[in-house]
XYZ file of C-alpha atoms in Angstrom:
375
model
C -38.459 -39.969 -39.839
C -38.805 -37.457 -42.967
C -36.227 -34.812 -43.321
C -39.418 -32.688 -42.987
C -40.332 -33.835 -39.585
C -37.238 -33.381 -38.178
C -36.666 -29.735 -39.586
C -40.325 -28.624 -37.865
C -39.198 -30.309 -34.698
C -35.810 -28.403 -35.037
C -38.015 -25.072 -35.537
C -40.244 -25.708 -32.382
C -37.901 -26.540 -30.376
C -35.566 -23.184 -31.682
C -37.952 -20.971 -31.885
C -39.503 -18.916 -29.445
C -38.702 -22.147 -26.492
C -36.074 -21.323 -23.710
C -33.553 -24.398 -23.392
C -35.102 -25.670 -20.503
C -39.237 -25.951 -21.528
C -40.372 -28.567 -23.674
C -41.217 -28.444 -27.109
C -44.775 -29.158 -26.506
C -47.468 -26.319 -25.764
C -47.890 -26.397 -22.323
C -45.856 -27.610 -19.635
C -46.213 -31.635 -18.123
C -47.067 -32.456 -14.967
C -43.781 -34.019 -13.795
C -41.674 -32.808 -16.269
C -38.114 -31.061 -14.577
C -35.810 -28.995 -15.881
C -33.761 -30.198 -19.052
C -31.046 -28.872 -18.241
C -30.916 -27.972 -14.049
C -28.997 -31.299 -13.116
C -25.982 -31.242 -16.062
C -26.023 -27.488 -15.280
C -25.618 -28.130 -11.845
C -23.221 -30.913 -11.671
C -21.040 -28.732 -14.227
C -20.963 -25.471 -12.198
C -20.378 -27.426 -9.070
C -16.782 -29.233 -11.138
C -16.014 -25.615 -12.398
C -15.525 -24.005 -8.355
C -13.802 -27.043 -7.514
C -11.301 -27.549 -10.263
C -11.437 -23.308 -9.524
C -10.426 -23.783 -6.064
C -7.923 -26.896 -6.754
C -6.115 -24.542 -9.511
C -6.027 -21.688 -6.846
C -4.700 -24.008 -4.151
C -1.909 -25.475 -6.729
C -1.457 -21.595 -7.997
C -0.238 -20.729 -4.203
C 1.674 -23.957 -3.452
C 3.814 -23.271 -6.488
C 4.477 -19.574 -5.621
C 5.833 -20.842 -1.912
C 8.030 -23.341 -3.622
C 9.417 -20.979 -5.776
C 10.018 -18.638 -3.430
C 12.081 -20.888 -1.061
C 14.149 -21.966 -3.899
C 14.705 -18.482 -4.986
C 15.514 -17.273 -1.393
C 17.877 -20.470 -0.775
C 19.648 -19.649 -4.295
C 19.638 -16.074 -4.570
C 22.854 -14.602 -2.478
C 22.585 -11.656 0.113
C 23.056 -8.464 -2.610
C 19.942 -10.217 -4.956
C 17.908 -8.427 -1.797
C 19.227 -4.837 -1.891
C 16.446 -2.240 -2.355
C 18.448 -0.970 -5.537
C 19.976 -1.462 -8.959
C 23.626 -2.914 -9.594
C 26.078 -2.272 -10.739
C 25.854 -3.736 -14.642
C 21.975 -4.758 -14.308
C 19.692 -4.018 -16.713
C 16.518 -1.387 -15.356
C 13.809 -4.264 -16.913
C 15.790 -7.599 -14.368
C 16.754 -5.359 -11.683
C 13.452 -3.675 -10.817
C 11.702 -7.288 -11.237
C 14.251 -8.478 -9.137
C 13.604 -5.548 -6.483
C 10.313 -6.476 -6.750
C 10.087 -9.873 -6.308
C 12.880 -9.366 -3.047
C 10.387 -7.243 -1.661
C 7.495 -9.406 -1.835
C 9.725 -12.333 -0.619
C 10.853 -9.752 2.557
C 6.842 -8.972 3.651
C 6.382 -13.054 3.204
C 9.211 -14.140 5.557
C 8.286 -10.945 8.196
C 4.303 -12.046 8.274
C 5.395 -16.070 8.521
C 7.794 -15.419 11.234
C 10.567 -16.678 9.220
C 12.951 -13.967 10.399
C 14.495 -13.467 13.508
C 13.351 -10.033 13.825
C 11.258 -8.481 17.038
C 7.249 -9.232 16.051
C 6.714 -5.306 16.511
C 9.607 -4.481 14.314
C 8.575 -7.026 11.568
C 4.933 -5.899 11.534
C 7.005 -2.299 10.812
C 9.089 -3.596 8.199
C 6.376 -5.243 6.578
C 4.337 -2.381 5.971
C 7.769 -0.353 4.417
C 7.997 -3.207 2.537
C 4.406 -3.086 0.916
C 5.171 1.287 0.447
C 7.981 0.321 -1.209
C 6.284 -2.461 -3.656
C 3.263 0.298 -4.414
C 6.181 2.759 -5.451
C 7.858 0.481 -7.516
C 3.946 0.005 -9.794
C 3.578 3.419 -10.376
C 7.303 3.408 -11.408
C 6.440 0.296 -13.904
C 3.016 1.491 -14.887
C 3.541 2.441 -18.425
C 4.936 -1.104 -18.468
C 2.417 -3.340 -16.732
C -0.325 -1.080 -17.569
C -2.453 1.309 -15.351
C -5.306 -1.481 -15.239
C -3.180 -4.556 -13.865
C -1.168 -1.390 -11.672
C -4.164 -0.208 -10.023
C -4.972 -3.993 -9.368
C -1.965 -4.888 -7.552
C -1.883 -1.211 -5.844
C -5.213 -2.333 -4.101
C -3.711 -5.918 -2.719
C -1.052 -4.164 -1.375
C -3.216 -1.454 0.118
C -5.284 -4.134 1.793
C -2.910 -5.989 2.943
C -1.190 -2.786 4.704
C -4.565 -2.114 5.740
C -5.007 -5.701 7.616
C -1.598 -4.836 9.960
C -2.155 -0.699 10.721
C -3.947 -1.546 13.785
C -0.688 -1.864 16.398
C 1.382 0.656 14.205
C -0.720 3.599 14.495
C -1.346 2.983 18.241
C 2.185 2.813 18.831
C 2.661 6.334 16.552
C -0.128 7.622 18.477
C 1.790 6.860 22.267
C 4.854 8.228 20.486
C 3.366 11.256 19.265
C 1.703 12.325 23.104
C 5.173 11.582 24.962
C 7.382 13.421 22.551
C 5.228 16.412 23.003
C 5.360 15.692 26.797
C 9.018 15.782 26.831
C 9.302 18.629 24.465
C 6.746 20.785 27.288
C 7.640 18.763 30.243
C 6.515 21.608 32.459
C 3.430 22.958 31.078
C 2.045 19.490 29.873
C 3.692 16.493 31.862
C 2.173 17.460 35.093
C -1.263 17.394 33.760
C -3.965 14.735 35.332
C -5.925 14.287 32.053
C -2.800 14.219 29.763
C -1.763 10.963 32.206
C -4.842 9.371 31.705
C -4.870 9.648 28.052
C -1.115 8.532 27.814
C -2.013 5.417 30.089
C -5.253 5.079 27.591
C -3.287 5.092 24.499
C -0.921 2.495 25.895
C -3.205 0.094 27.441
C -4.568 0.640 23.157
C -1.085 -0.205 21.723
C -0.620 -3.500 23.715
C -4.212 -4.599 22.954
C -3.937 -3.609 19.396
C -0.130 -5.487 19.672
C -1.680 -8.461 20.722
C -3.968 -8.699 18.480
C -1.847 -8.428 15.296
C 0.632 -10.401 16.865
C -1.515 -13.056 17.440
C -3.990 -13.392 14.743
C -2.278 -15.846 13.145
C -5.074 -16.597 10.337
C -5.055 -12.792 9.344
C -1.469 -12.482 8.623
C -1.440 -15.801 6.604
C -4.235 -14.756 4.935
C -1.942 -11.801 3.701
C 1.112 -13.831 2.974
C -1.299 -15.833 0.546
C -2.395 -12.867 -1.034
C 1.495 -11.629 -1.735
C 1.878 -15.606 -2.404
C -0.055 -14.782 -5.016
C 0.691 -11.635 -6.025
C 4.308 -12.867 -6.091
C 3.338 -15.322 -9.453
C 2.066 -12.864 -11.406
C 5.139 -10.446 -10.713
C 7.281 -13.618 -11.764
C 5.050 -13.842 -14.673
C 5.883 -9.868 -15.939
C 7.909 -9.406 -19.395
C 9.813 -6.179 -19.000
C 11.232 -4.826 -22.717
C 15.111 -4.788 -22.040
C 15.199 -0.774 -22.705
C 17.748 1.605 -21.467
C 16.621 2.987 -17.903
C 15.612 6.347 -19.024
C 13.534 4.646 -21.850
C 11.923 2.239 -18.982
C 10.860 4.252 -16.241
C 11.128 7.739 -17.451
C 7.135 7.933 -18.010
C 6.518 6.330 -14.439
C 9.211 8.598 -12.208
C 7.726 11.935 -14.404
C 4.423 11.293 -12.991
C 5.037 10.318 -9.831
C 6.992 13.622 -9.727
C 4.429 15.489 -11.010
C 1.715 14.017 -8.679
C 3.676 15.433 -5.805
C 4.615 18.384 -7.219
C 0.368 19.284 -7.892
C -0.137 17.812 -4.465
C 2.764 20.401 -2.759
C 1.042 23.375 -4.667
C -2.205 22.433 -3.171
C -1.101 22.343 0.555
C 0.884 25.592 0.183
C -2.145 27.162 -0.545
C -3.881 29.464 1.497
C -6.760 27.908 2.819
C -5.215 23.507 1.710
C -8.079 20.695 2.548
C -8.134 19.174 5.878
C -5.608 16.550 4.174
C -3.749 18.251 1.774
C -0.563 17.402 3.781
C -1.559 13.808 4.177
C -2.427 13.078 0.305
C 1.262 15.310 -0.580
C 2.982 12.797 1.788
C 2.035 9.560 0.061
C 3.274 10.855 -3.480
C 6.548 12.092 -1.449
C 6.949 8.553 -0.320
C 6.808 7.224 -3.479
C 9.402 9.317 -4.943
C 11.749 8.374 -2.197
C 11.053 5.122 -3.279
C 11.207 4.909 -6.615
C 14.495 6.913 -5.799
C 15.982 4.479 -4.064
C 15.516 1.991 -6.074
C 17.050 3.653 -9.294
C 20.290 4.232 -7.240
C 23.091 1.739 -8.132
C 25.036 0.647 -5.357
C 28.765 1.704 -7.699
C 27.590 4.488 -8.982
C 29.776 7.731 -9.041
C 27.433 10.090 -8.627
C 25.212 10.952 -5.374
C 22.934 12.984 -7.268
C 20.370 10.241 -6.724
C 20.724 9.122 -3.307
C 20.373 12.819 -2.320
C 17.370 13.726 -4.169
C 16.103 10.497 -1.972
C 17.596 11.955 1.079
C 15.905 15.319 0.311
C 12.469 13.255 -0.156
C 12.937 11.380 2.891
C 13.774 14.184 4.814
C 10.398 15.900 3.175
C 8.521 12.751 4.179
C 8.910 12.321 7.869
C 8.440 16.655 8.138
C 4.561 15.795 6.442
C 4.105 12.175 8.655
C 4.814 13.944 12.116
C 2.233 16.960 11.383
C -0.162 14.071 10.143
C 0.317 12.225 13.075
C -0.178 15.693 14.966
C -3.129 16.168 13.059
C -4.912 12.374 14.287
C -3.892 12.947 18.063
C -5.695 16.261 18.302
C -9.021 14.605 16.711
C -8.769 12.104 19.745
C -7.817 14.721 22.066
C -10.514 16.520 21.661
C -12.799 14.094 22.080
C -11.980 11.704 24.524
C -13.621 11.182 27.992
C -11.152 12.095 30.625
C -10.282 15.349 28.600
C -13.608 16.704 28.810
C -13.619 16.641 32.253
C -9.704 18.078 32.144
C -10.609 21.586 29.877
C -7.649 22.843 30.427
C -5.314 20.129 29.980
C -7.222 19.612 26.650
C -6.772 23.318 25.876
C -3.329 23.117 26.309
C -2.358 20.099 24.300
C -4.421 21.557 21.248
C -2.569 24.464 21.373
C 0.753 22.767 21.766
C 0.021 20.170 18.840
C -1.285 23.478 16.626
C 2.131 25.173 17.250
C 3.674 22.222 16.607
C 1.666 21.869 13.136
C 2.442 25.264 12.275
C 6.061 24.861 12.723
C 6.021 21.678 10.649
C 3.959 22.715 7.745
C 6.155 25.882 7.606
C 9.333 23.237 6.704
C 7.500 20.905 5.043
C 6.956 23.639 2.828
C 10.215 24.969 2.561
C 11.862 21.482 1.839
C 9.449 20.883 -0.599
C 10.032 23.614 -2.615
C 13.381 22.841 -2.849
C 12.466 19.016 -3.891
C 10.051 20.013 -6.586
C 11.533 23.227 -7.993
C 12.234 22.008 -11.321
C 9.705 20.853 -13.795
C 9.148 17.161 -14.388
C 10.699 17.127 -17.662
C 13.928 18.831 -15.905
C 13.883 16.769 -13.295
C 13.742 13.594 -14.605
C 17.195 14.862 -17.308
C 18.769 15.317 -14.216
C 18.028 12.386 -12.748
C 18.949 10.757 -16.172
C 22.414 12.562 -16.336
């Protein structure tokens, strides 16, 4: 064929002709797709060598995390820095410990109580979330708010029997605390015997669904290799995490103004309390087990302390939304009108603390308070 007949096929078949019609006029009777089987076959190898890579991606994060847990010793766990360690190894190390500690709990590898490991699972993911926004200048706020949302999920997938069982513990502390004007009280029984015959159902079920809480562990499985993966700079610790502890500092310390104002959003508490948490965290894990100072561990104390004030009068706040309207305290008005005004007392007490405690914790400016937790 002339060089000339192949060039004008070359233009008819480039120009103005999507890959998969012919390069004559019309379309042929018969005539298939050019391209539909190849594409076909090719997209159907790409999800399984996808899926085959994703199956090999998890098997060789469990390996590696047996061999670390059978050759790391005891104090290669400890929610901390050491003595001697380096911020950039020992907060990978912390986090990789942690992720190990939620595996073990959800694959019943401990010998720890179901209910308690379900617990200590959850503090376990808090404490991994903390420890991103302490490294996000590092990892970067993209891959941060990635990983933030795997964790949240997986929380998420296990909340079920923890907040019934905060919800029974909530109604029989106040029962005990007013054992005369609320223990007596027909509907307040029922809804106690209501929220427990909740908890053990809710138990059971997290307990028990075995393919949910695997389905977790795979996703920290996961999560777990591309922690192993991160390249810390070897900085000095102030140089590190100094951007990361300043604004989770400042994040509470915005959230605290907003619920001590006068008329705070229906959360304000709530939303104040998760960037409390995650200063007690990030805390914690800055404190070296030698150190000679306790300047530290009580500015995590202090949080702590500031933390549990704002999760009681949240926990308030959820058990007089089902008080008020559940079925057996309609028909009990003044049973119901009691425990709302018990749980608003309560509230009022609590927020009034919460307050006070916080403005001890977030007196100083960020920039002030991170110097002093560098000195």
């Amino acid at each position: 064929m002339m060089t000339t007949d192949r060039t004008a096929i070359r233009r008819r078949l480039a120009i103005r002709r999507t890959p998969h019609r012919p390069p004559w006029g019309e379309r042929k009777s018969g005539h298939r797709s050019i391209l539909a089987r190849p594409l076909r076959t090719t997209l159907a190898a790409s999800v399984l060598v996808g899926v085959s890579v994703g199956i090999a991606a998890i098997a060789r994060a469990e390996r590696e995390r047996r061999a670390a847990r059978e050759r790391l010793p005891e104090s290669e766990r400890r929610f901390g820095l050491l003595a001697g360690e380096t911020a950039a190894h020992g907060l990978k190390r912390i986090t990789l410990g942690q992720l190990d500690l939620a595996i073990e709990l959800l694959r019943g590898e401990s010998s720890m109580p179901p209910e308690k490991a379900v617990h200590e699972t959850r503090k376990a993911l808090k404490r991994l979330r903390a420890l991103l926004r302490l490294l996000e200048g590092e990892i970067g706020a993209k891959r941060a708010t990635r990983e933030r949302a795997v964790l949240r999920d997986a929380a998420g997938a296990l909340a079920g029997a923890r907040d019934a069982e905060v919800m029974v513990n909530t109604l029989e502390e106040l029962l005990r605390r007013q054992p005369r004007k609320l223990g007596r009280r027909r509907g307040l029984i029922e809804l106690r015997e209501h929220l427990q015959r909740k908890r053990r159902s809710a138990t059971a079920q997290t307990l028990w669904d075995a393919v949910t809480r695997e389905q977790v562990a795979e996703e920290l499985c996961a999560l777990r290799t591309r922690v192993a993966k991160w390249k810390l700079p070897d900085r000095p610790t102030e140089r590190l995490v100094r951007p990361g502890l300043q604004h989770i500092y400042c994040a509470g310390r915005t959230h605290g103004r907003r619920a001590g104002a006068r008329k705070p959003g229906r959360r304000a508490l709530h939303k104040w309390r998760k960037h409390v948490k995650d200063l007690r965290y990030a805390l914690e894990a800055l404190g070296a087990q030698e150190q000679s100072s306790d300047r530290i561990p009580k500015l995590a104390r202090r949080a702590n302390t500031l933390g549990e004030l704002l999760g009681e009068e949240h926990d308030l706040m959820v058990l007089a939304e089902l008080a008020s309207s559940h079925k057996s305290l309609k028909r009990h008005r003044r049973a119901r009108k009691q425990l709302l005004r018990a749980i608003a007392r309560r509230r009022a007490r609590l927020r009034k603390r919460a307050l006070r405690e916080g403005k001890r914790l977030y007196e100083r400016k960020p920039k002030r308070f991170v110097r002093r937790v560098r000195a």
